[in-house]
mmCIF file of C-alpha atoms and ligand atoms in Angstrom:
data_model
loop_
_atom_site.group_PDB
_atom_site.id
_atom_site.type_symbol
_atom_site.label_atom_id
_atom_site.label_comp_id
_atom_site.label_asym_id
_atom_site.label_seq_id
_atom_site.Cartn_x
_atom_site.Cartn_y
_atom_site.Cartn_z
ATOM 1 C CA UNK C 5 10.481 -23.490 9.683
ATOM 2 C CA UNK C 6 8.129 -24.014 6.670
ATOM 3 C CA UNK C 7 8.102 -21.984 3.653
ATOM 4 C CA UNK C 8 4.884 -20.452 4.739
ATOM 5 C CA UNK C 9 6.324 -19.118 7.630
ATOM 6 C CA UNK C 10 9.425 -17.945 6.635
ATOM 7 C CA UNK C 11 6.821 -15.848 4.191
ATOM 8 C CA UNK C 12 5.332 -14.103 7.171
ATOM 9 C CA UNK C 13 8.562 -13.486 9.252
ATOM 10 C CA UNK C 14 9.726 -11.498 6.041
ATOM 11 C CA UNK C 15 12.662 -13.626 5.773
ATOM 12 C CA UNK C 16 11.034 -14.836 2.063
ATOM 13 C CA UNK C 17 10.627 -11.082 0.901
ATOM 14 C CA UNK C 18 7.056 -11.132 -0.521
ATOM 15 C CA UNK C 19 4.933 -8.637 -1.684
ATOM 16 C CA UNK C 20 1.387 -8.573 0.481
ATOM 17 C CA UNK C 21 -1.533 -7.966 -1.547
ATOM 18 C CA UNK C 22 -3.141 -7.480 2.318
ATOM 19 C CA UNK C 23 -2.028 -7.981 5.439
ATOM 20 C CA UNK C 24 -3.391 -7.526 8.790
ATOM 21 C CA UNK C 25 -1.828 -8.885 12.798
ATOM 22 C CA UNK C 26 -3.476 -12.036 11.921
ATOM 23 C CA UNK C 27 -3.242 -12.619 8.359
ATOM 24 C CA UNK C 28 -1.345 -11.722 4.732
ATOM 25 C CA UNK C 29 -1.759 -12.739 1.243
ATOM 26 C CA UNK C 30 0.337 -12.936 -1.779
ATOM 27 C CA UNK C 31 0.478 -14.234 -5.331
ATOM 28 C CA UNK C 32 0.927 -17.868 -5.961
ATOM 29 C CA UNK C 33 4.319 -18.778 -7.478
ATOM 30 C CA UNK C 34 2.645 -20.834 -9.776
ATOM 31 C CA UNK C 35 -0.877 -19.270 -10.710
ATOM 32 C CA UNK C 36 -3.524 -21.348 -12.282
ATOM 33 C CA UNK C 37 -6.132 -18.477 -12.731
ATOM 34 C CA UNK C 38 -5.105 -15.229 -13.902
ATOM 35 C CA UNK C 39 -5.861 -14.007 -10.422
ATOM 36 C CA UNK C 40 -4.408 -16.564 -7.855
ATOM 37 C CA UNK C 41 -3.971 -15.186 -4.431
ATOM 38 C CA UNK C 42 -2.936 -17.085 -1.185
ATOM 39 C CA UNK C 43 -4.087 -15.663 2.003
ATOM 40 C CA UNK C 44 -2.484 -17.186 5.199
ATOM 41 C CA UNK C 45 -3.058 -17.116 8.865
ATOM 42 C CA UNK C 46 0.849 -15.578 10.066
ATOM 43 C CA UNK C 47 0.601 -18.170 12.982
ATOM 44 C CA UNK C 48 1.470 -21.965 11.489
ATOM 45 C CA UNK C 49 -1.501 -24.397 11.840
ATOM 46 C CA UNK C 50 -1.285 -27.364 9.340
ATOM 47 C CA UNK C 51 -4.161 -27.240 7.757
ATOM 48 C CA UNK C 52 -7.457 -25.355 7.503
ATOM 49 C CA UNK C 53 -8.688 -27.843 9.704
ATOM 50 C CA UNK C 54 -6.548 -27.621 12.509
ATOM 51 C CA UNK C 55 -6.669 -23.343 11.961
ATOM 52 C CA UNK C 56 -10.410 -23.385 12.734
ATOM 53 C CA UNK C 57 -10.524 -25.460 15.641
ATOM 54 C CA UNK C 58 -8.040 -23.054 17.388
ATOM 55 C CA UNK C 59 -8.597 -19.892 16.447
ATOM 56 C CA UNK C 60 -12.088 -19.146 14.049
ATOM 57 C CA UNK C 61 -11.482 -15.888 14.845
ATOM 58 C CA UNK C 62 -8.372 -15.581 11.969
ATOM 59 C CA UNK C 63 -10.614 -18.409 9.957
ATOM 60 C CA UNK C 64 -13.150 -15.572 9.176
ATOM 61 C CA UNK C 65 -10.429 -13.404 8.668
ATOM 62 C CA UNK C 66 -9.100 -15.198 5.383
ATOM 63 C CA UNK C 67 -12.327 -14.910 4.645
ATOM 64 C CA UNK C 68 -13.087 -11.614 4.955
ATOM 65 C CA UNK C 69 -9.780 -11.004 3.077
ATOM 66 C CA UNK C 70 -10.895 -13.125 0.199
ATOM 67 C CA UNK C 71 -14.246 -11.101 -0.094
ATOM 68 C CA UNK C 72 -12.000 -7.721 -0.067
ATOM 69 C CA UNK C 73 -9.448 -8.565 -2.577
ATOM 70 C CA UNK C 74 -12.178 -10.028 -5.067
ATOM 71 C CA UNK C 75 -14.115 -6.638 -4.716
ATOM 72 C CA UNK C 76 -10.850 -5.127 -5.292
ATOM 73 C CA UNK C 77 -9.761 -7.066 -8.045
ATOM 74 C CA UNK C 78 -13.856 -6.568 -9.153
ATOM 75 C CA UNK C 79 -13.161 -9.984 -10.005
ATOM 76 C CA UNK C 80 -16.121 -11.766 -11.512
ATOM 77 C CA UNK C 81 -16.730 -15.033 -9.643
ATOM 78 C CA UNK C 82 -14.275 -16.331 -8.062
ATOM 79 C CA UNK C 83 -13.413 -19.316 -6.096
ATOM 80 C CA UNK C 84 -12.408 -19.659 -2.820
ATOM 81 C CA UNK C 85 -10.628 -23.521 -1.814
ATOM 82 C CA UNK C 86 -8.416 -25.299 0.994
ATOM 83 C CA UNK C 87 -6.834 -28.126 -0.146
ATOM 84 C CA UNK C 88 -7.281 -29.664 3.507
ATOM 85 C CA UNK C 89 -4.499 -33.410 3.387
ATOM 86 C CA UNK C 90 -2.078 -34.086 0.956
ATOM 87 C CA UNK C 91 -5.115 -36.498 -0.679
ATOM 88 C CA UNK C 92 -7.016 -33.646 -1.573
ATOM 89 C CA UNK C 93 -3.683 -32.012 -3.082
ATOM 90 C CA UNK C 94 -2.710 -30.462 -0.248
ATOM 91 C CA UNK C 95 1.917 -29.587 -0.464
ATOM 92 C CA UNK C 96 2.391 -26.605 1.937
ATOM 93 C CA UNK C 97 1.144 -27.607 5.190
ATOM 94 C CA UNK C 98 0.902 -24.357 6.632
ATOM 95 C CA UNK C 99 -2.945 -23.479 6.708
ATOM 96 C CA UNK C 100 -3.757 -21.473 3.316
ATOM 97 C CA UNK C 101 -7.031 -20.225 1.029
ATOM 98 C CA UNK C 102 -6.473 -20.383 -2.587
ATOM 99 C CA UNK C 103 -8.378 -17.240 -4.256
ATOM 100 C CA UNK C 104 -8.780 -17.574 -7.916
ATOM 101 C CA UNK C 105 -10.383 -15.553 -10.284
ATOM 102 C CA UNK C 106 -10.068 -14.021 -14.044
ATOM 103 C CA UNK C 107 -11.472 -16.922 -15.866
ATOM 104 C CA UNK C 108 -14.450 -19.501 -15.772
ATOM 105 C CA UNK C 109 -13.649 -22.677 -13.747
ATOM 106 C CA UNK C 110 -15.381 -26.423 -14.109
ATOM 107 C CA UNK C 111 -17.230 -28.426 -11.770
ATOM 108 C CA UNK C 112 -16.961 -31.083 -10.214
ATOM 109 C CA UNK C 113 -13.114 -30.023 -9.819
ATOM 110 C CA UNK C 114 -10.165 -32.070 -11.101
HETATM 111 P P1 5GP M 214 -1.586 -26.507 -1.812
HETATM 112 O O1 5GP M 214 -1.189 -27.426 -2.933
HETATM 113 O O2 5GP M 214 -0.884 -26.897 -0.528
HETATM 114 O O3 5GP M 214 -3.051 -26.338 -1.647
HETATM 115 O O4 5GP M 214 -1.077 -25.065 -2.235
HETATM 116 C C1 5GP M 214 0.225 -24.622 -2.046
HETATM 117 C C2 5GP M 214 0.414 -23.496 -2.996
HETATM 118 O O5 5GP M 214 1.555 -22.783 -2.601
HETATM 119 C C3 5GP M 214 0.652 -23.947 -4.446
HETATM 120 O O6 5GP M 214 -0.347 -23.369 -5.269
HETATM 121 C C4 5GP M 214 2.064 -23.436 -4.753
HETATM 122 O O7 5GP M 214 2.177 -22.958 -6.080
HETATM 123 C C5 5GP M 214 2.251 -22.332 -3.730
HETATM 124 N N1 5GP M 214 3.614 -22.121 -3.301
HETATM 125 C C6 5GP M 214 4.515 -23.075 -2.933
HETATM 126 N N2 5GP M 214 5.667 -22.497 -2.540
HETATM 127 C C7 5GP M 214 5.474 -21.166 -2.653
HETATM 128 C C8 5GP M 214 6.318 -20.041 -2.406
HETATM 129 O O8 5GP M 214 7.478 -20.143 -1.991
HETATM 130 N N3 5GP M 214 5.790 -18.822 -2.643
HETATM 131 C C9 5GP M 214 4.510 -18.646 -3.110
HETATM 132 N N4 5GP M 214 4.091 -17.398 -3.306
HETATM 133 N N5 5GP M 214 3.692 -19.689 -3.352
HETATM 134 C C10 5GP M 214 4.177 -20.921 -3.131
HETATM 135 ZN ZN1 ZN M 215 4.246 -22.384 8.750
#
């Protein structure tokens, strides 16, 4: 079972910034933002990708989740990515929305 999902069965105790029937989010273990928030379908789809195909449904929901917490968090900008293949960075392949926040990023990203 991936790390992702052993997360959402609880047997990785986490603390959940939000969860719902269809989706959770915690803290990254390694934040690069002072605010850097994962927020996961609970069902295991390998990518973003793969997650909106089958169920867009859930896809809004990280969404809507992401829009929540950075209201929450009154964060000021913020930005919202899915590493989507392991050559765009991707190393959990469990479907999963970065959220980060609390300082200025660049563009074009690294
Ligand atoms: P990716 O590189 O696949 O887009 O993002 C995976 C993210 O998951 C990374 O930012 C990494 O720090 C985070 N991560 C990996 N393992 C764990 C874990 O066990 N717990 C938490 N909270 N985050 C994790
Ligand atoms: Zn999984």
């Amino acid at each position: 079972m991936c790390i992702f999902c052993k997360i959402a069965n609880g047997e990785i105790a986490t603390n959940y910034l939000y969860e719902s029937e269809q989706v959770l989010a915690f803290n990254d273990l390694a934040p690069q933002a002072p605010t850097h928030i994962l927020v996961i379908p609970r069902a295991h789809y390998e990518n973003a990708a793969e997650l909106a195909a089958a169920d867009s449904a859930t896809m809004s929901e990280l969404f809507a989740a992401g829009r929540g917490l950075a209201a929450k968090l009154d964060l000021d900008g913020y930005r919202i990515t899915f590493n989507t293949g392991a050559n765009a960075g991707q190393s959990v392949f469990h479907a999963h929305m970065h959220l980060l926040g609390g300082r200025p990023f660049a563009w074009p990203p690294g």
